[in-house]
Coordinates of C-alpha atoms in Angstrom, one line a residue:
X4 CA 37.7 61.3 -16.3
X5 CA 37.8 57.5 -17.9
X6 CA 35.6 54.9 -16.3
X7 CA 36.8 51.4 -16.2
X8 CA 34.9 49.9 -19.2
X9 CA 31.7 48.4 -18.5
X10 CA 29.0 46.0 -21.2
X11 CA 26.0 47.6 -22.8
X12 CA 24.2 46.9 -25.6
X13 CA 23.6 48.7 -28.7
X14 CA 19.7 48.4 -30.0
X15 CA 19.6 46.2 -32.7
X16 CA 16.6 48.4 -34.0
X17 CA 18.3 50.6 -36.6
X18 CA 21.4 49.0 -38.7
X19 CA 25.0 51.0 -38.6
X20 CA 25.4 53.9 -40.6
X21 CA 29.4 53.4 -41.1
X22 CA 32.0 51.2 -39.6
X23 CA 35.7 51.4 -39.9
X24 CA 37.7 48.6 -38.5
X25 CA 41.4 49.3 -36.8
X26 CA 44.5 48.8 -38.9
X27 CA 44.8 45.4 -35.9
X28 CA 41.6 44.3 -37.5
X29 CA 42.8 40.8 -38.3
X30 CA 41.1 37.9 -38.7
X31 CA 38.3 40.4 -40.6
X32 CA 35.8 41.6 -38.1
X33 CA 31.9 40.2 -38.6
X34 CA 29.3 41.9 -40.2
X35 CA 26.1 43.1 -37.4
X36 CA 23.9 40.8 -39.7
X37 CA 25.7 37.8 -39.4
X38 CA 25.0 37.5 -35.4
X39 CA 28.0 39.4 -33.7
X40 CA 26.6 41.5 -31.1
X41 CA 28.6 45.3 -30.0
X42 CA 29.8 45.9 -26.8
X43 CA 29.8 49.7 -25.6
X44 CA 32.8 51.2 -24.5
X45 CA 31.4 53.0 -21.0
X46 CA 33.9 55.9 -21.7
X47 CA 31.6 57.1 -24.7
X48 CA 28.2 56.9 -23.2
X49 CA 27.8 60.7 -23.0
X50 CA 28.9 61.2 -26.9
X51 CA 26.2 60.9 -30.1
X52 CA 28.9 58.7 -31.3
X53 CA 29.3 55.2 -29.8
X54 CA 32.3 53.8 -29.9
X55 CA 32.2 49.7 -29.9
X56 CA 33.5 46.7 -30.3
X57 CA 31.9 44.0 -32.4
X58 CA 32.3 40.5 -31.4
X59 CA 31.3 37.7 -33.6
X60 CA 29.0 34.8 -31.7
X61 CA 31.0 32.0 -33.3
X62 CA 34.5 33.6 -33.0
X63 CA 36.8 35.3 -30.6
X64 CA 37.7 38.0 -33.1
X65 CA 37.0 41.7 -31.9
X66 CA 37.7 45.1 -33.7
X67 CA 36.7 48.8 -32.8
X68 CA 34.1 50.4 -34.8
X69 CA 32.4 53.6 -34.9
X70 CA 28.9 52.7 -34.9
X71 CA 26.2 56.1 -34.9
X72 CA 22.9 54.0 -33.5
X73 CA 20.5 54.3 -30.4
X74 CA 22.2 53.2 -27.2
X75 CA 20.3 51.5 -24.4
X76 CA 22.4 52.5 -21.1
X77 CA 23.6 50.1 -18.8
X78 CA 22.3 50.4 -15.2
X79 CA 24.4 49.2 -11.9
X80 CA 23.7 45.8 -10.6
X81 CA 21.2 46.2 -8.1
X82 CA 21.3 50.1 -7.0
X83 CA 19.9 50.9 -3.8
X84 CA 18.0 53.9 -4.6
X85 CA 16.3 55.7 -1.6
X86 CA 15.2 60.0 -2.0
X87 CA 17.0 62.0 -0.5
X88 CA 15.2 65.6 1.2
X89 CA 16.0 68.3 0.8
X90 CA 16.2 68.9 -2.2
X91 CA 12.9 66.2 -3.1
X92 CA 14.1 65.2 -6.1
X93 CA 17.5 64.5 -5.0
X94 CA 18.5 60.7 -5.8
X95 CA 21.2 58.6 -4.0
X96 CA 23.0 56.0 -5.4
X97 CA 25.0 53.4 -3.9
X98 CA 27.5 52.4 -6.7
X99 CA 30.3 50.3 -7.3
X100 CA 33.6 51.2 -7.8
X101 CA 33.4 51.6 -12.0
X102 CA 29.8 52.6 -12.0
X103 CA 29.1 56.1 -13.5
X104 CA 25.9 57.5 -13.0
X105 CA 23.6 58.3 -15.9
X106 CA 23.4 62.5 -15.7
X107 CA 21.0 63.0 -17.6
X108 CA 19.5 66.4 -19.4
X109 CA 17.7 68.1 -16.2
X110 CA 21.2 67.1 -14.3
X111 CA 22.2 70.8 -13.0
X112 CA 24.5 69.7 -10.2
X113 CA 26.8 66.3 -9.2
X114 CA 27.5 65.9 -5.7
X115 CA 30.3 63.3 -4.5
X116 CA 29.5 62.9 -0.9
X117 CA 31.6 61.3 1.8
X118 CA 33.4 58.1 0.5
X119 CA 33.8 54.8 1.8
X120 CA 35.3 52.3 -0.3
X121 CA 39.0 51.4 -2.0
X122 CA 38.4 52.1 -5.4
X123 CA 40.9 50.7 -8.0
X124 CA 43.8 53.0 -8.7
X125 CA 41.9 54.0 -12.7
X126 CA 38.7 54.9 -10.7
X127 CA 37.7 58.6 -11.2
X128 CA 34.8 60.0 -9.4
X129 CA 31.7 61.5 -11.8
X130 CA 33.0 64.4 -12.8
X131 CA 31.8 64.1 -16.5
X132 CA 31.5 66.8 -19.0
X133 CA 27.5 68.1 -19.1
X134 CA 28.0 71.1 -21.7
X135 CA 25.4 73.9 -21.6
X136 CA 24.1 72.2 -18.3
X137 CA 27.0 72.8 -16.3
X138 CA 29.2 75.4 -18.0
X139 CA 31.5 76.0 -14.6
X140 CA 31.5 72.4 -13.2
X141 CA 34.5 71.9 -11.1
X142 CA 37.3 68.8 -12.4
X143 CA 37.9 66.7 -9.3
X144 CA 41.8 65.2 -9.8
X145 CA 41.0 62.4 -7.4
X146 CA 38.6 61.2 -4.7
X147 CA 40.0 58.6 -2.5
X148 CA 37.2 57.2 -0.9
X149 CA 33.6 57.2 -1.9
X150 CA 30.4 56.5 0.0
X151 CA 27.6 57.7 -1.9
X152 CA 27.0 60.1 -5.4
X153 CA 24.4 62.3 -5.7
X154 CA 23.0 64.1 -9.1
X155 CA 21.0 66.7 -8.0
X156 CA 18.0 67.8 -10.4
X157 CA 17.2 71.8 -10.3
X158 CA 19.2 75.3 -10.7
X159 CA 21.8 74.3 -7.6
X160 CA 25.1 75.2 -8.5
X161 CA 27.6 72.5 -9.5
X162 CA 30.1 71.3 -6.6
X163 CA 31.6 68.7 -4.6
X164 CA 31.7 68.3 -1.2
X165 CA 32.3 66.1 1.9
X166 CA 29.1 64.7 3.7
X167 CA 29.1 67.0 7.1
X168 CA 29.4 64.6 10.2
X169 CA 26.0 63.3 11.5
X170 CA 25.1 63.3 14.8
X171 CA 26.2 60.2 16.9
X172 CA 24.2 57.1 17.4
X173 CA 22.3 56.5 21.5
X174 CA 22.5 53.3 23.0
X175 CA 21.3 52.8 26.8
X176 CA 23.0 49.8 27.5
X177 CA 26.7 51.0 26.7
X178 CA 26.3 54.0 28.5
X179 CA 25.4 52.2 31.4
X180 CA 28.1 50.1 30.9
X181 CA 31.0 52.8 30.2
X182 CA 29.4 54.7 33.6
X183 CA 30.4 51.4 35.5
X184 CA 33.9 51.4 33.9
X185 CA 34.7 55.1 34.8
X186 CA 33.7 54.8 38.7
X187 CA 36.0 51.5 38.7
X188 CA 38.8 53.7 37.0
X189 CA 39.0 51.4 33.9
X190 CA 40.9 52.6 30.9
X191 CA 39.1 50.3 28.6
X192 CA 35.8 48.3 27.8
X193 CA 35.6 45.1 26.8
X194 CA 32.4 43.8 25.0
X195 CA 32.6 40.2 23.4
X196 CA 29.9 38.6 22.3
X197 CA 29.1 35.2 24.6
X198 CA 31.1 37.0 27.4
X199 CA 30.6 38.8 30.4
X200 CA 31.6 42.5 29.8
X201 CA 35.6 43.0 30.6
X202 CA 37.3 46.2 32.4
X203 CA 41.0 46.7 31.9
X204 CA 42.3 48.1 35.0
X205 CA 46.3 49.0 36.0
X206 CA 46.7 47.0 32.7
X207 CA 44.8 44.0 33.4
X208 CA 41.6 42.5 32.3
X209 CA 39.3 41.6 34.8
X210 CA 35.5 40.3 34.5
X211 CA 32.5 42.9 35.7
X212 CA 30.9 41.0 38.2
X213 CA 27.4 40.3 38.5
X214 CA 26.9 40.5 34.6
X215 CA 26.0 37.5 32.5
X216 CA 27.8 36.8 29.3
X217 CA 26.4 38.6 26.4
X218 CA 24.2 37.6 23.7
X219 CA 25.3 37.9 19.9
X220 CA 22.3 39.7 19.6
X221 CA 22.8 42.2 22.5
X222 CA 26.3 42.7 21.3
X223 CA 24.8 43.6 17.5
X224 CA 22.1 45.7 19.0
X225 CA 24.1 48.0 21.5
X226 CA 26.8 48.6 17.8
X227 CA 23.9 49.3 15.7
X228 CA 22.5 51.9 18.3
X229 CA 25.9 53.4 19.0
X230 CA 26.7 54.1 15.8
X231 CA 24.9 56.8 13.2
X232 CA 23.5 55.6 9.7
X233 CA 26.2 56.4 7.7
X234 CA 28.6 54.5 10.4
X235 CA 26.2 51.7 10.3
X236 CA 26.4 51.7 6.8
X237 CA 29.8 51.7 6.3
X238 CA 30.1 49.2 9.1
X239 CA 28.3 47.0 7.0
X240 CA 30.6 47.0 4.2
X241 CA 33.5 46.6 5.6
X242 CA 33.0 44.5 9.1
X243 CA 34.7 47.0 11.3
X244 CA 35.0 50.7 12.1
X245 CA 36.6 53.0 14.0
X246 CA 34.4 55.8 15.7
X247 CA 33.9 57.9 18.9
X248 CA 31.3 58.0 21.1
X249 CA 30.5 60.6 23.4
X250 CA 28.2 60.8 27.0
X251 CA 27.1 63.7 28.6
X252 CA 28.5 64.2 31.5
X253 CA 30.9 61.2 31.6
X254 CA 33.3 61.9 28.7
X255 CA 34.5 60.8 25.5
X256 CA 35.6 57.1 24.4
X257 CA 37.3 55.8 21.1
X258 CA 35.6 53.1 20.3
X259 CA 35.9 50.0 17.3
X260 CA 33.2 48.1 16.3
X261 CA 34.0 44.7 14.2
X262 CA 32.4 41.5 13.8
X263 CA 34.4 37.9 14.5
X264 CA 33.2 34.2 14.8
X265 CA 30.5 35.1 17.9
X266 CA 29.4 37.9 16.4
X267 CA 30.1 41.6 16.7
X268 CA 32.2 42.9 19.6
X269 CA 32.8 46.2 20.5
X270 CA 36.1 48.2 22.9
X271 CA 35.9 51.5 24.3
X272 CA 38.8 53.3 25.5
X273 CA 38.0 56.3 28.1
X274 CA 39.3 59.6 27.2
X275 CA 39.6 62.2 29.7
X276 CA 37.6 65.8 28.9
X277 CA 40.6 67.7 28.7
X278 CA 44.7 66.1 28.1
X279 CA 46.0 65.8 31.5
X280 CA 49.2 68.4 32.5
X281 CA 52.9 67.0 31.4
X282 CA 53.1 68.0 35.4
X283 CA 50.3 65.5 36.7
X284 CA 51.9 62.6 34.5
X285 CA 55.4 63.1 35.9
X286 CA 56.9 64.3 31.9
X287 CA 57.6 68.3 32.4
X288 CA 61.2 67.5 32.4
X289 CA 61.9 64.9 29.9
X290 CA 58.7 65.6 27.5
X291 CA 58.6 69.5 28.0
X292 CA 61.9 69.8 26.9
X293 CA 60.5 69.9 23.5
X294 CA 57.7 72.4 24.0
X295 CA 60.0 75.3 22.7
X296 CA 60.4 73.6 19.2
X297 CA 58.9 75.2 16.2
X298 CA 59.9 72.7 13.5
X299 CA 60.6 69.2 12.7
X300 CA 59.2 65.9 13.3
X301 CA 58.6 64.5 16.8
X302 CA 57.4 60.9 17.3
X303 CA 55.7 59.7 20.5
X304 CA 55.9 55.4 20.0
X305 CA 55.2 52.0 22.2
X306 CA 53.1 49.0 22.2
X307 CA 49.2 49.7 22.2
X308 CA 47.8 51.2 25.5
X309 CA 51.1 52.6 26.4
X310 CA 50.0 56.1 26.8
X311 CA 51.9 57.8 24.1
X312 CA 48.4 59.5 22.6
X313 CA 47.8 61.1 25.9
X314 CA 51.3 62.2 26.6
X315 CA 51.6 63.7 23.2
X316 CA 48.3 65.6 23.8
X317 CA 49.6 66.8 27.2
X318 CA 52.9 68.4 25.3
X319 CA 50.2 70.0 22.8
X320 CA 47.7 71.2 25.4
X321 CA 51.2 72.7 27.1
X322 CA 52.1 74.7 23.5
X323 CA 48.1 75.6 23.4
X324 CA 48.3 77.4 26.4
X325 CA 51.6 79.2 26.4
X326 CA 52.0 79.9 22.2
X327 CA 50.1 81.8 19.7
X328 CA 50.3 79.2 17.1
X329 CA 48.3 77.4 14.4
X330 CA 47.4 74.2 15.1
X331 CA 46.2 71.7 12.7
X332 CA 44.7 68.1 13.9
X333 CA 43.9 64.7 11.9
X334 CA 42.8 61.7 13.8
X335 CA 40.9 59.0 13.3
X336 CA 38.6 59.2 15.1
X337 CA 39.3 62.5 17.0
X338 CA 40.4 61.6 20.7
X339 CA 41.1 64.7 22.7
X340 CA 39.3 68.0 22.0
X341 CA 41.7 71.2 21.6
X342 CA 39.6 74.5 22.6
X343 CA 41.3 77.4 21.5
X344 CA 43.3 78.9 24.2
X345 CA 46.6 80.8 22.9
X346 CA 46.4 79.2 19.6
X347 CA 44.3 78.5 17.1
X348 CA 43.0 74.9 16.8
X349 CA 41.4 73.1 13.8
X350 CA 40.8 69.5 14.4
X351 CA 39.7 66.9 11.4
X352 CA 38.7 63.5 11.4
X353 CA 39.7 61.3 8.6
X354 CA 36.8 59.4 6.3
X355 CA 34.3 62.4 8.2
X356 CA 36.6 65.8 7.2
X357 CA 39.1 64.5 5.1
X358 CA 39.3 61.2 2.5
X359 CA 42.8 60.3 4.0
X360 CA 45.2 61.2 6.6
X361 CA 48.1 62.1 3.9
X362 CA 45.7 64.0 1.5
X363 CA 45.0 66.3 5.2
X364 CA 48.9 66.1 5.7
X365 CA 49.4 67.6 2.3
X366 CA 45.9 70.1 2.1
X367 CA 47.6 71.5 5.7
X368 CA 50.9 72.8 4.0
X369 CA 48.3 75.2 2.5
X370 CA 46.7 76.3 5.4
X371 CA 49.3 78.4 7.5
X372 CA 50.1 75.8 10.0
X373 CA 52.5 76.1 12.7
X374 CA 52.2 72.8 14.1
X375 CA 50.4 69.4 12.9
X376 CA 49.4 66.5 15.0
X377 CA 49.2 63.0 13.6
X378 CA 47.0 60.4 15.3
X379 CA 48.8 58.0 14.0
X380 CA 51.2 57.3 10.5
X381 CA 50.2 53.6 9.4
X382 CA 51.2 53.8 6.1
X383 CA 54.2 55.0 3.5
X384 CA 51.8 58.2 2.2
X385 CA 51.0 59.4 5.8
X386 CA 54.7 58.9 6.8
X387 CA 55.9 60.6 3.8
X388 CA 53.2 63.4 4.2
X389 CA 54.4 63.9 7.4
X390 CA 58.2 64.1 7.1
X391 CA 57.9 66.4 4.1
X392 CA 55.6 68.8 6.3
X393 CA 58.1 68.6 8.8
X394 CA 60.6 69.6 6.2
X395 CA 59.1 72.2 5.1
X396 CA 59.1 73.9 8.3
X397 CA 56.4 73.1 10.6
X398 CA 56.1 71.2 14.0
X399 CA 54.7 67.9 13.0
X400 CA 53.4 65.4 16.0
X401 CA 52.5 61.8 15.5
X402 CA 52.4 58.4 17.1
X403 CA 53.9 55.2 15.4
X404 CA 53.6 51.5 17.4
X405 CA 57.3 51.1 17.6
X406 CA 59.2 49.5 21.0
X407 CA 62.1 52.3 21.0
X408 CA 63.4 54.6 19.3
X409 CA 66.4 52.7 17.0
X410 CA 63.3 50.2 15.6
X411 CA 61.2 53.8 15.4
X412 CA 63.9 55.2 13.0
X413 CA 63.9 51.9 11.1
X414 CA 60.8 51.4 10.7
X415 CA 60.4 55.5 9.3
X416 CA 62.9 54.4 6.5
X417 CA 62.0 50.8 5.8
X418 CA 58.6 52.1 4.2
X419 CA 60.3 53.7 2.0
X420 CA 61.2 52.0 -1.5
X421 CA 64.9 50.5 -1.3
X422 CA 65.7 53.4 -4.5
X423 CA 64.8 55.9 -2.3
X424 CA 66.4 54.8 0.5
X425 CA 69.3 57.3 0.7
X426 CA 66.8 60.5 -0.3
X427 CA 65.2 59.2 3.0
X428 CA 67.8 58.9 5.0
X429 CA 68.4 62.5 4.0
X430 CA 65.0 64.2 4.8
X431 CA 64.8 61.7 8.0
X432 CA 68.0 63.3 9.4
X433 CA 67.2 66.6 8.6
X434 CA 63.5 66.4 10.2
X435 CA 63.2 64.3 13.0
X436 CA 63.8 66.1 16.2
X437 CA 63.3 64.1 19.0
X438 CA 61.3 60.1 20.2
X439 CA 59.5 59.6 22.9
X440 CA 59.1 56.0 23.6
X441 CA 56.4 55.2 26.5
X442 CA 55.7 52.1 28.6
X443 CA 53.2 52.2 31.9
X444 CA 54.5 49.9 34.5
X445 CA 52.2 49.0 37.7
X446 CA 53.2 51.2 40.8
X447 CA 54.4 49.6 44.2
X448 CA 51.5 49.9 45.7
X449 CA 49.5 47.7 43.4
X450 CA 47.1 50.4 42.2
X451 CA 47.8 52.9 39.1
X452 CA 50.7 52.7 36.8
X453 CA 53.4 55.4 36.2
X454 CA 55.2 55.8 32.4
X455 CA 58.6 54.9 32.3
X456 CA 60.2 56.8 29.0
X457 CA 63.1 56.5 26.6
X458 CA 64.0 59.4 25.2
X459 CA 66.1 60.3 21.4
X460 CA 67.2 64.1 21.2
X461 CA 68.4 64.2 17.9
X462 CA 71.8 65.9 17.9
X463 CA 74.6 66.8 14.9
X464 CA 76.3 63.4 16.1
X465 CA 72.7 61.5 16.0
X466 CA 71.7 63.4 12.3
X467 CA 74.8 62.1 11.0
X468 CA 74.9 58.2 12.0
X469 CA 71.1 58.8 10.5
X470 CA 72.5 59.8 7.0
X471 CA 75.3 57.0 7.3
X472 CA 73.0 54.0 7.9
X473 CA 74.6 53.4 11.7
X474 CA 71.6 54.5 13.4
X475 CA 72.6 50.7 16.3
X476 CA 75.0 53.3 17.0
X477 CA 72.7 55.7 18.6
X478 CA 72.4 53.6 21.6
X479 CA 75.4 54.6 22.8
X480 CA 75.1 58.1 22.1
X481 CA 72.0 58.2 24.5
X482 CA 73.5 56.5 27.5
X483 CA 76.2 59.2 27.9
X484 CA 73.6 61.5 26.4
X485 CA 71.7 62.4 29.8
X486 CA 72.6 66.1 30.2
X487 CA 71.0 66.5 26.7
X488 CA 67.9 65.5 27.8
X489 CA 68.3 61.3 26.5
X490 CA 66.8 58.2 28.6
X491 CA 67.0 54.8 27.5
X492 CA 64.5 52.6 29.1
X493 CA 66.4 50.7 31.7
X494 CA 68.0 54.4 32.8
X495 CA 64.0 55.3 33.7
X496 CA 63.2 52.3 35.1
X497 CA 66.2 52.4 37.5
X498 CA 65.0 55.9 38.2
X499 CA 61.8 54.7 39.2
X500 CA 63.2 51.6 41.6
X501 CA 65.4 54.1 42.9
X502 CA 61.8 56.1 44.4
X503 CA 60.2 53.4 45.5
X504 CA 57.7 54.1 42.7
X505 CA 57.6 50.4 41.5
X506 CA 59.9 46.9 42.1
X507 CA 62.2 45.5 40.6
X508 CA 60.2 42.6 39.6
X509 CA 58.1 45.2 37.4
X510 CA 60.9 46.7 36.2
X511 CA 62.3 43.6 35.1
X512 CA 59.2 42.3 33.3
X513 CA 59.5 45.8 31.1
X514 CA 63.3 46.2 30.6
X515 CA 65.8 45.8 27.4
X516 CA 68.5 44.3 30.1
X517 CA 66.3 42.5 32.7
X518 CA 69.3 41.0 33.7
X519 CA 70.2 44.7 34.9
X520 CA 67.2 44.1 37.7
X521 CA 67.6 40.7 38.8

């Protein structure tokens, strides 16, 4: 692997042996005694041979040479060394993105543990050649993300390897706080730095009385304890995070840490212990429909908070039960946990398991899977990874923040590259299966909210305007398309006026048409 080149200086103490400038070698380079000083090239550092460049200090003229003298070693800008145990003489290193570590002759063993920064697209982990050290060291193609390397002194065998998960961090003071959240049947937690904690309840925000506004450094403390080392380390890199949090015998939240102008705030959204039934939410008939598939792409989409993770986790819980299948998770963090019941479940959690969610997308094709669940596809990789898993022929779940299902099918092909846009319209068509999109409107009553879904069943007729770029034409195909199993949203919402389940006035504040409610 090449490192991005990095300055170091070649000791004056003995003179060159030979130099041969480049055929480019124009104005002619300067000799080492008139003053020019050599720059090492960092790709070289391992070799006997230097190679350099030789920069005159009264000119800008600069020509490679092959200079065989002692090398003095650069060292990273001020590395945070700390010893690891076990092993004792284990050394962690903090580097930045083009640093390479200096593996010396005891070096039996290079480590890269779990990653957590963007290096630039030449970045290469360590995976340097150590002959007669390390005669089967593994070549790593490409780590995405990197957090810490270790080089390892002793006879352990050469490999590398994602950091295992640590356990979570403890605070008191959240706990307390998400306890109080759960008995007032909040779905979120609010806490802001210079405010009183927040509960989001049937959708809105409300204030927890009886607590005073909270102190920056109350608001930095509980973060810090919730949170383990290496997510308070990464945390302070990169001034938020993503992370669940877990309390015995109260359930699991996701949770994001991040700091603003006050200082750090943190939100917690509560997670039931197991997915709720498609039954309980009032979706065995239009989400069960698609229980039976066993390939393709199906996309559960709305705004934030709409409810689309937990319904798509009821559908899965639903094919747990009744299939023998494989089942292959990647979340960030990990929401819902799957035990094994028919199936087999294997959950990962991206930056703790896996570098990326595409690089699990594509490691899953090798694994056997029969279905795949996506948290969520941000990005063109994961939504590529994903459609190309779906093509070739497994079940693939995910989540995209899209308001229906015509802007969810635009928005699938808009991340694509505009010369590749008919290829996708191609593999779109022939994977996507079905959308789900959610909203949760406030019952009649005043207390609890109930989903109100559209619903895409991708037929022949669908596929095709797909292909042909006249997917505004779907619309119509799903208003007439009720027998196969299609709901647009104002269809649901009439449904639900129709029951008495909520008003019009709700209704109307959620529609396409509101016009169709007044």
């Amino acid at each position: 692997a090449t490192a991005p080149a990095a300055p170091a200086t070649v000791a004056p103490a003995a003179p060159p042996v030979r130099a041969a400038a480049t055929q480019n070698a124009a104005p002619p380079a300067p000799s080492p005694s008139s003053g020019a000083s050599l720059e090492l090239d960092m790709s070289s550092v391992l070799s006997d041979t230097a190679r350099a460049r030789l920069r005159s200090r009264s000119s800008d003229a600069m020509n490679d040479l092959v200079v065989d003298a002692p090398v003095r070693r650069p060292q990273p800008t001020a590395p945070r060394l700390a010893v690891a145990a076990p092993p004792p003489s284990a050394v962690e290193i903090e580097p930045s993105p083009s640093y390479r570590p200096n593996i010396g002759p005891g070096a039996s063993s290079i480590e890269v543990q779990h990653m957590d920064f963007d290096p630039s697209p030449s970045y290469r982990p360590p995976t340097m050649p150590v002959p007669a050290l390390l005669p089967t060291a593994p070549v790593v193609e490409r780590v995405e993300r990197v957090e810490r390397v270790v080089v390892v002194e002793g006879p352990a065998p050469a490999r590398a390897a994602v950091r295992p998960a640590e356990p979570q961090g403890r605070s008191a003071a959240v706990e307390a706080l998400l306890t109080e959240a759960v008995r007032r049947g909040a779905s979120d937690v609010h806490l802001h730095a210079t405010l009183p904690p927040l509960l989001r309840v049937d959708g809105e925000l409300v204030t927890l009385q009886g607590r005073p506004p909270l102190r920056p450094d109350e608001t930095e403390a509980m973060a810090r304890e919730a949170l383990s080392l290496n997510q308070r380390e990464h945390f302070e890199r990169t001034r938020d995070i993503d992370f669940a949090y877990s309390v015995p015998g109260l359930g699991r939240f996701r949770a994001n840490a991040y700091r603003e102008h006050n200082g750090v705030d943190l939100v917690f959204r509560a997670i039931p212990a197991e997915p709720p039934s498609l039954e309980a939410l009032g979706l065995s008939e239009l989400v069960g429909q698609f229980s039976g598939l066993r390939q393709g792409l199906l996309l559960f989409t709305g705004p934030s908070g709409c409810g689309k993770t937990t319904s798509m986790a009821s559908l899965l819980e639903e094919i747990n039960r009744t299939r023998s299948a494989h089942i292959i998770i990647v979340e960030e963090p990990i929401e819902f946990l799957f035990p094994g019941r028919k199936s087999l479940v294997r959950q990962r959690q991206v930056l703790t398991h896996t570098g990326s969610t595409a690089r699990a997308l594509k490691a899953a094709l090798r694994e056997d899977p029969d279905i795949i669940l996506v948290g969520e596809m941000r990005d063109f990789d994961s939504i590529e990874a994903a459609m190309t898993a779906a093509e070739n022929g497994s079940l693939v779940l995910g989540t995209l923040t899209t308001n229906n299902a015509i802007r969810t099918i635009s928005r699938l092909l808009d991340s694509f590259p505009p010369a590749r846009q008919a290829n996708a319209r191609a593999m779109l068509a022939e994977a996507l299966r079905g959308v789900v999109s959610q909203r949760l409107v406030r019952r009649a009553e005043g207390h609890g909210r109930v989903p109100a879904l559209e619903v895409l069943v991708v037929t022949a007729k669908v596929a095709a305007l797909i292909r042909e770029e006249k997917q505004i034409q779907i619309r119509s195909l799903m208003q007439v398309g009720r027998s196969q199993g299609m709901r647009i949203l104002d269809d649901s919402l009439r449904d639900l006026v129709a029951a008495g389940a909520v008003t019009k006035e709700e209704a109307r504040l959620h529609a396409d048409t509101p016009a169709a409610f007044a």
